[in-house]
Amino acid sequence: MKRFRRHGQESQRDRLKQELFAFNKAMEHGFPHQPSALGYSPSLKLLAIGTRSGAIKLYGAPGVEFMGLHDENAAVTQVHFMPHQVELVTLLDDNSLHMWTLRGHNGLSELLEIGRFTLTGPPGAPPSVTRVTAVLAHSSGELLLLGTEGGHVFVVEVPGFRELEERNISLDQIASSVPDDYIGRRNLEHVEALQENPVDPDQVIIGYGRGLMVIWDLEKKLAIQHIPATQQLESVCWTEDGKYILSSHSDGSYCRWMVGGQDTNEEEKSDIPYGHFPCKAISKIVQLPTEEGPPFLLFSGGMPRASYGDRHCITVIHGKKHVALDFTSRIIDFFVIRDGPEHTGEPSALVVLVEEELVVIDLQTEGWPIIQTPYLVPLHSSAITCSHHVSTIPLKLWERIFAAGKHQNAHYSKKPWPVTGGQNLAPDPPQRDLLLTGHEDGTVRFWDASGVCLYPMYKLSTAGVFHTDADPNDNMNQGTEGEWPPFRKVGCFDPYSDDPRLGIQKIHLCKYSGYLTVAGTAGQILMLELNDEAAEQTVEAKVVDLLQGQEGFRWKGHTQLDIQEDPVMFPAGFQPFAVVQCQPPAVVTALTLHSEWKLIAFGTSHGFGLYDYQQKNSVLIKCTLNPSDQLAMEGPLSRVKSIKKSLRQSFRRIRRSRVSLRKQHVNTATKLQEANARLEAELAEMELAPVQRKIEARSSDDSFTGLVRTLYFADTFLSDSSHNTPSLWAGTNGGCVFAYMLRLPSVEHRADEPVTAQLSKEIQLMHRAPVVGIVVLDGHGAPLPEPLEVAHDLARAPDMQGSHHLLVVSEEQFKVFTLPKVSAKMKLKLTAVDGSRVRRVGMAWFGSSRTEDYGESGLLVLTNQGDVHVVSLPHVKMQVHYPCIRREDVSGIASCVFTKHGQGFYLISPSEFERFSLSTRCVVEPRCLVEAPLHSGCSNQHQSQPDGASSTHRAKHDGEDAEVLQEIQKSLEGDQMSFLENNVKSAVA
């Protein structure tokens, strides 16, 4: 009977877990790492970005996002949308072509790969014959033209990827038609460009590397015109009326050629825009007409090689306007968005993909300002150094932060975002969430993390508080008057910090009071308050000596930042009113804020302190430095010394182990082999992350034992079980926990009487494992609410009747102590075998997916193995665990931040956050729909054609074709296997 009851309880618990917990890697935020290709569909109004890692990402209106990943670990070199369809083709650097489609399923679209293809040449042919260098997606939507390194052009039918051999254009066909006087009919080299005539889809221009351009008639299968340019060809562009061809070349020149019925020997116009000194190649050129006035001419490259060869520029010329847009990193590609449903109207926006960001220029507003991007924002415009997430922001604070950010964005264009494809069907976010990122240049950026788009709201700069080498009058957006070329800096990617000491290491925002505290690399802690108006003020500084006058220590690291003594004008937003400067000026490793008590606590590798920001004085200073720990005095810039000491310690341990073995007189060969294996394992453990070792006591001589890992405020029972009191808790790298009782004056005397702190408890964990988290649980076993949360009626008051418990999370285990006696009650070892270590912890609320009013608190845990766990409270039992981050991704694990509702963010690259969720109720993911263009007609039906059938002249559909249309309709609804996929399978067969 007991067994059945226990089985029933376990089944009920399993069902409850399914209602509360589910792991989901929902999406990625930020800018794709190492982009390599760009594509755009004017009919779908979607842009596509391919990356070197083989990812393909599609973006439309804000919230419309899709992602696919090629199975091959190869870079995407080209992306081409099929005209007026929901398909696109990607070319990888392994020479494979892939067909993707946006298929409907349950009312939403999903990006799926439906076919792949690799050109195969005749037996014995060299690989260059079929190495694809240029791709043209024909306007019929049924053909791909593939130019190759060997000079051939292959014609392939899609979506089945069937090669139409009789329509291929061989190099021999081209060479035989080239005029004899074309420099002795030299080697034409590879196909550099393929372009379709905008007014006659039967005509395409084939551009060869040596400069020759041939206009080929697909229907008649013959060359109708040769354009014998003599310079190395980079790109070609057909004007919209089909009368002219523009070609750009490797010497920085471009030429205009008239299209006629006979061969052209001389260009109509030739120009080297930036002088007769040697120039870099113009890699792409585009000319677009306007309804009134001169056309737009845009090209990338062409800069004078000696003077500006290192610039990444796109030149825009419109009448007398001439600007060289100077980008922050290498240009990948660009395109122009035009007005009108058929993409034939006025040029409206220039979209440029560079290596580190996406920049969109408004071409219809005076001055050509930048349009702010709602997504694809470069998170790494300055390297991210820390993150902080705040859930459920009150509306008033949200509006004030948004208003401050709006002032900063006044220089952006007022035009709406021009990429508008698809429909965002995701529900409105249930709450307002902020993600704050600290950066190497001393800035803190506020991001709207409520929904699919990580939208930039506001940027705070702390550099103005200090003396730096930056020139405040330096405006990078303005070129010098009369400068040639007429440069204009665009883009916000700026990885170079004026002073690495400005780097932000810790952030804490109180969403109820609007107070913010940030701490940096050089021991600086800034206290800031939100102000809706600009204000000029002097920032008061307080120096705190964490060494407490101990002798024999000399700081060998960087110096502190010098604070501005004169009043500083701060813009609207968060404005600093107090600075605490730690001595020695080491990196701040822990920070917390209690806005109800007006206190901040901070810690470094030397100790911790408590600061009263209302009275602007120091309350507590505690030195935790171990007398034998000289490494803590070297600072982060003394890495070589740290490595040497680490190696010395490793060899000492090995020596001690060998001595121990000798004392035990272990002489047998088997035992010696076992000992050597243990030593090798220990060496591996010292060199890499600990993967396999049992929990063992750590020596008090280990480095950085005094480093403060966590700080925590709590109103709980320290002296006796009947009187609760404010307290401060601190945990160190050496497994030590300090508890201080705080005495706060009454509200009436808070501004006059000092706050005092008295040491109440000191706990030393047996294994001396670093303490990474401290939580006090109330009488119901629930975590104590945040400061001011109860006062704002957003949380119930903690239970002060029952006994409180202290949860101490070390790297190796979770241990619960009773309060106020601090006696061990229960513990949970993370593991004793596989070497897992706790790296991040956070409290979260998990709501049930079935019952709206039920939920549980849980402890979120991330290990050095990249696994995430949920631990129940107050009984510290393991609920679920999932693999989340690759074990080798040390920076990803170090960057992880948890939310209060069971989600998390971590950096998968310097420029991208991966967002994951452990909650069934709280999941943020794209939910969007892209419909096929209505005017696409029969081009969207992907019927197989008889061999040799014309791609531009199709017979009318008969009754049999109508049945095919019905089958396609069903496939688009996602009820059956895609008709496209069936076609591909039959073609492969």
PDB file of N, CA and C in Angstrom, residues 815-856:
ATOM      1  N   LYS A 815      23.877  24.285   0.930  1.00  0.00           N
ATOM      2  CA  LYS A 815      23.770  23.935   2.347  1.00  0.00           C
ATOM      3  C   LYS A 815      22.788  24.876   3.032  1.00  0.00           C
ATOM      4  N   VAL A 816      21.854  24.295   3.799  1.00  0.00           N
ATOM      5  CA  VAL A 816      20.836  25.065   4.511  1.00  0.00           C
ATOM      6  C   VAL A 816      21.170  25.068   5.998  1.00  0.00           C
ATOM      7  N   PHE A 817      21.183  26.275   6.592  1.00  0.00           N
ATOM      8  CA  PHE A 817      21.438  26.445   8.023  1.00  0.00           C
ATOM      9  C   PHE A 817      20.184  27.050   8.665  1.00  0.00           C
ATOM     10  N   THR A 818      19.964  26.697   9.917  1.00  0.00           N
ATOM     11  CA  THR A 818      18.883  27.339  10.669  1.00  0.00           C
ATOM     12  C   THR A 818      19.371  28.691  11.182  1.00  0.00           C
ATOM     13  N   LEU A 819      18.448  29.608  11.350  1.00  0.00           N
ATOM     14  CA  LEU A 819      18.761  30.903  11.951  1.00  0.00           C
ATOM     15  C   LEU A 819      17.909  31.077  13.204  1.00  0.00           C
ATOM     16  N   PRO A 820      18.469  31.702  14.229  1.00  0.00           N
ATOM     17  CA  PRO A 820      19.762  32.415  14.270  1.00  0.00           C
ATOM     18  C   PRO A 820      20.946  31.553  14.702  1.00  0.00           C
ATOM     19  N   LYS A 821      20.733  30.266  14.991  1.00  0.00           N
ATOM     20  CA  LYS A 821      21.831  29.459  15.549  1.00  0.00           C
ATOM     21  C   LYS A 821      22.894  29.104  14.510  1.00  0.00           C
ATOM     22  N   VAL A 822      22.548  29.157  13.254  1.00  0.00           N
ATOM     23  CA  VAL A 822      23.443  28.784  12.157  1.00  0.00           C
ATOM     24  C   VAL A 822      23.950  27.349  12.343  1.00  0.00           C
ATOM     25  N   SER A 823      23.015  26.444  12.506  1.00  0.00           N
ATOM     26  CA  SER A 823      23.378  25.023  12.570  1.00  0.00           C
ATOM     27  C   SER A 823      22.923  24.372  11.264  1.00  0.00           C
ATOM     28  N   ALA A 824      23.780  23.477  10.726  1.00  0.00           N
ATOM     29  CA  ALA A 824      23.494  22.844   9.439  1.00  0.00           C
ATOM     30  C   ALA A 824      22.234  21.997   9.541  1.00  0.00           C
ATOM     31  N   LYS A 825      21.352  22.126   8.576  1.00  0.00           N
ATOM     32  CA  LYS A 825      20.093  21.374   8.586  1.00  0.00           C
ATOM     33  C   LYS A 825      20.048  20.346   7.467  1.00  0.00           C
ATOM     34  N   MET A 826      20.408  20.747   6.244  1.00  0.00           N
ATOM     35  CA  MET A 826      20.417  19.822   5.115  1.00  0.00           C
ATOM     36  C   MET A 826      21.364  20.356   4.065  1.00  0.00           C
ATOM     37  N   LYS A 827      21.761  19.472   3.143  1.00  0.00           N
ATOM     38  CA  LYS A 827      22.652  19.912   2.074  1.00  0.00           C
ATOM     39  C   LYS A 827      22.438  19.034   0.844  1.00  0.00           C
ATOM     40  N   LEU A 828      22.825  19.574  -0.287  1.00  0.00           N
ATOM     41  CA  LEU A 828      22.762  18.859  -1.551  1.00  0.00           C
ATOM     42  C   LEU A 828      24.082  19.078  -2.256  1.00  0.00           C
ATOM     43  N   LYS A 829      24.795  17.961  -2.497  1.00  0.00           N
ATOM     44  CA  LYS A 829      26.048  18.061  -3.247  1.00  0.00           C
ATOM     45  C   LYS A 829      25.719  18.099  -4.726  1.00  0.00           C
ATOM     46  N   LEU A 830      26.310  19.059  -5.408  1.00  0.00           N
ATOM     47  CA  LEU A 830      26.074  19.147  -6.837  1.00  0.00           C
ATOM     48  C   LEU A 830      26.553  17.873  -7.516  1.00  0.00           C
ATOM     49  N   THR A 831      27.751  17.460  -7.198  1.00  0.00           N
ATOM     50  CA  THR A 831      28.296  16.188  -7.660  1.00  0.00           C
ATOM     51  C   THR A 831      29.583  15.931  -6.908  1.00  0.00           C
ATOM     52  N   ALA A 832      29.902  14.658  -6.781  1.00  0.00           N
ATOM     53  CA  ALA A 832      31.177  14.300  -6.156  1.00  0.00           C
ATOM     54  C   ALA A 832      32.061  13.557  -7.134  1.00  0.00           C
ATOM     55  N   VAL A 833      31.644  13.464  -8.400  1.00  0.00           N
ATOM     56  CA  VAL A 833      32.392  12.635  -9.335  1.00  0.00           C
ATOM     57  C   VAL A 833      32.846  13.414 -10.565  1.00  0.00           C
ATOM     58  N   ASP A 834      31.917  14.067 -11.258  1.00  0.00           N
ATOM     59  CA  ASP A 834      32.277  14.585 -12.567  1.00  0.00           C
ATOM     60  C   ASP A 834      32.867  15.984 -12.544  1.00  0.00           C
ATOM     61  N   GLY A 835      33.119  16.511 -11.375  1.00  0.00           N
ATOM     62  CA  GLY A 835      33.841  17.782 -11.306  1.00  0.00           C
ATOM     63  C   GLY A 835      33.017  19.004 -11.627  1.00  0.00           C
ATOM     64  N   SER A 836      31.700  18.941 -11.545  1.00  0.00           N
ATOM     65  CA  SER A 836      30.871  20.130 -11.804  1.00  0.00           C
ATOM     66  C   SER A 836      31.096  21.170 -10.717  1.00  0.00           C
ATOM     67  N   ARG A 837      31.063  22.415 -11.122  1.00  0.00           N
ATOM     68  CA  ARG A 837      31.195  23.527 -10.198  1.00  0.00           C
ATOM     69  C   ARG A 837      30.095  24.545 -10.518  1.00  0.00           C
ATOM     70  N   VAL A 838      29.504  25.112  -9.485  1.00  0.00           N
ATOM     71  CA  VAL A 838      28.473  26.139  -9.689  1.00  0.00           C
ATOM     72  C   VAL A 838      29.145  27.414 -10.175  1.00  0.00           C
ATOM     73  N   ARG A 839      28.632  27.971 -11.257  1.00  0.00           N
ATOM     74  CA  ARG A 839      29.163  29.220 -11.790  1.00  0.00           C
ATOM     75  C   ARG A 839      28.192  30.386 -11.642  1.00  0.00           C
ATOM     76  N   ARG A 840      26.890  30.120 -11.759  1.00  0.00           N
ATOM     77  CA  ARG A 840      25.891  31.176 -11.645  1.00  0.00           C
ATOM     78  C   ARG A 840      24.675  30.638 -10.914  1.00  0.00           C
ATOM     79  N   VAL A 841      24.067  31.477 -10.071  1.00  0.00           N
ATOM     80  CA  VAL A 841      22.813  31.116  -9.401  1.00  0.00           C
ATOM     81  C   VAL A 841      21.854  32.297  -9.486  1.00  0.00           C
ATOM     82  N   GLY A 842      20.580  31.994  -9.428  1.00  0.00           N
ATOM     83  CA  GLY A 842      19.576  33.044  -9.436  1.00  0.00           C
ATOM     84  C   GLY A 842      18.240  32.501  -8.972  1.00  0.00           C
ATOM     85  N   MET A 843      17.444  33.362  -8.333  1.00  0.00           N
ATOM     86  CA  MET A 843      16.110  32.975  -7.888  1.00  0.00           C
ATOM     87  C   MET A 843      15.114  33.226  -9.003  1.00  0.00           C
ATOM     88  N   ALA A 844      14.151  32.298  -9.146  1.00  0.00           N
ATOM     89  CA  ALA A 844      13.139  32.450 -10.192  1.00  0.00           C
ATOM     90  C   ALA A 844      11.804  31.910  -9.711  1.00  0.00           C
ATOM     91  N   TRP A 845      10.740  32.445 -10.300  1.00  0.00           N
ATOM     92  CA  TRP A 845       9.380  31.991 -10.029  1.00  0.00           C
ATOM     93  C   TRP A 845       8.881  31.242 -11.265  1.00  0.00           C
ATOM     94  N   PHE A 846       8.437  29.998 -11.053  1.00  0.00           N
ATOM     95  CA  PHE A 846       7.959  29.159 -12.149  1.00  0.00           C
ATOM     96  C   PHE A 846       6.451  28.999 -12.023  1.00  0.00           C
ATOM     97  N   GLY A 847       5.732  29.618 -12.966  1.00  0.00           N
ATOM     98  CA  GLY A 847       4.291  29.500 -12.974  1.00  0.00           C
ATOM     99  C   GLY A 847       3.844  28.270 -13.739  1.00  0.00           C
ATOM    100  N   SER A 848       2.735  27.673 -13.297  1.00  0.00           N
ATOM    101  CA  SER A 848       2.210  26.483 -13.956  1.00  0.00           C
ATOM    102  C   SER A 848       1.605  26.848 -15.305  1.00  0.00           C
ATOM    103  N   SER A 849       1.797  25.968 -16.288  1.00  0.00           N
ATOM    104  CA  SER A 849       1.227  26.197 -17.615  1.00  0.00           C
ATOM    105  C   SER A 849      -0.255  25.863 -17.654  1.00  0.00           C
ATOM    106  N   ARG A 850      -0.765  25.153 -16.642  1.00  0.00           N
ATOM    107  CA  ARG A 850      -2.181  24.764 -16.622  1.00  0.00           C
ATOM    108  C   ARG A 850      -3.006  25.631 -15.681  1.00  0.00           C
ATOM    109  N   THR A 851      -2.453  25.894 -14.517  1.00  0.00           N
ATOM    110  CA  THR A 851      -3.200  26.642 -13.500  1.00  0.00           C
ATOM    111  C   THR A 851      -2.574  28.013 -13.338  1.00  0.00           C
ATOM    112  N   GLU A 852      -3.343  29.044 -13.570  1.00  0.00           N
ATOM    113  CA  GLU A 852      -2.828  30.402 -13.564  1.00  0.00           C
ATOM    114  C   GLU A 852      -2.332  30.830 -12.194  1.00  0.00           C
ATOM    115  N   ASP A 853      -2.982  30.334 -11.128  1.00  0.00           N
ATOM    116  CA  ASP A 853      -2.665  30.834  -9.791  1.00  0.00           C
ATOM    117  C   ASP A 853      -1.700  29.932  -9.032  1.00  0.00           C
ATOM    118  N   TYR A 854      -1.043  28.978  -9.716  1.00  0.00           N
ATOM    119  CA  TYR A 854      -0.089  28.122  -9.001  1.00  0.00           C
ATOM    120  C   TYR A 854       1.314  28.328  -9.566  1.00  0.00           C
ATOM    121  N   GLY A 855       2.294  28.323  -8.658  1.00  0.00           N
ATOM    122  CA  GLY A 855       3.686  28.416  -9.072  1.00  0.00           C
ATOM    123  C   GLY A 855       4.608  28.084  -7.911  1.00  0.00           C
ATOM    124  N   GLU A 856       5.877  27.958  -8.206  1.00  0.00           N
ATOM    125  CA  GLU A 856       6.872  27.623  -7.188  1.00  0.00           C
ATOM    126  C   GLU A 856       8.112  28.479  -7.395  1.00  0.00           C
TER     127      GLU A 856
END
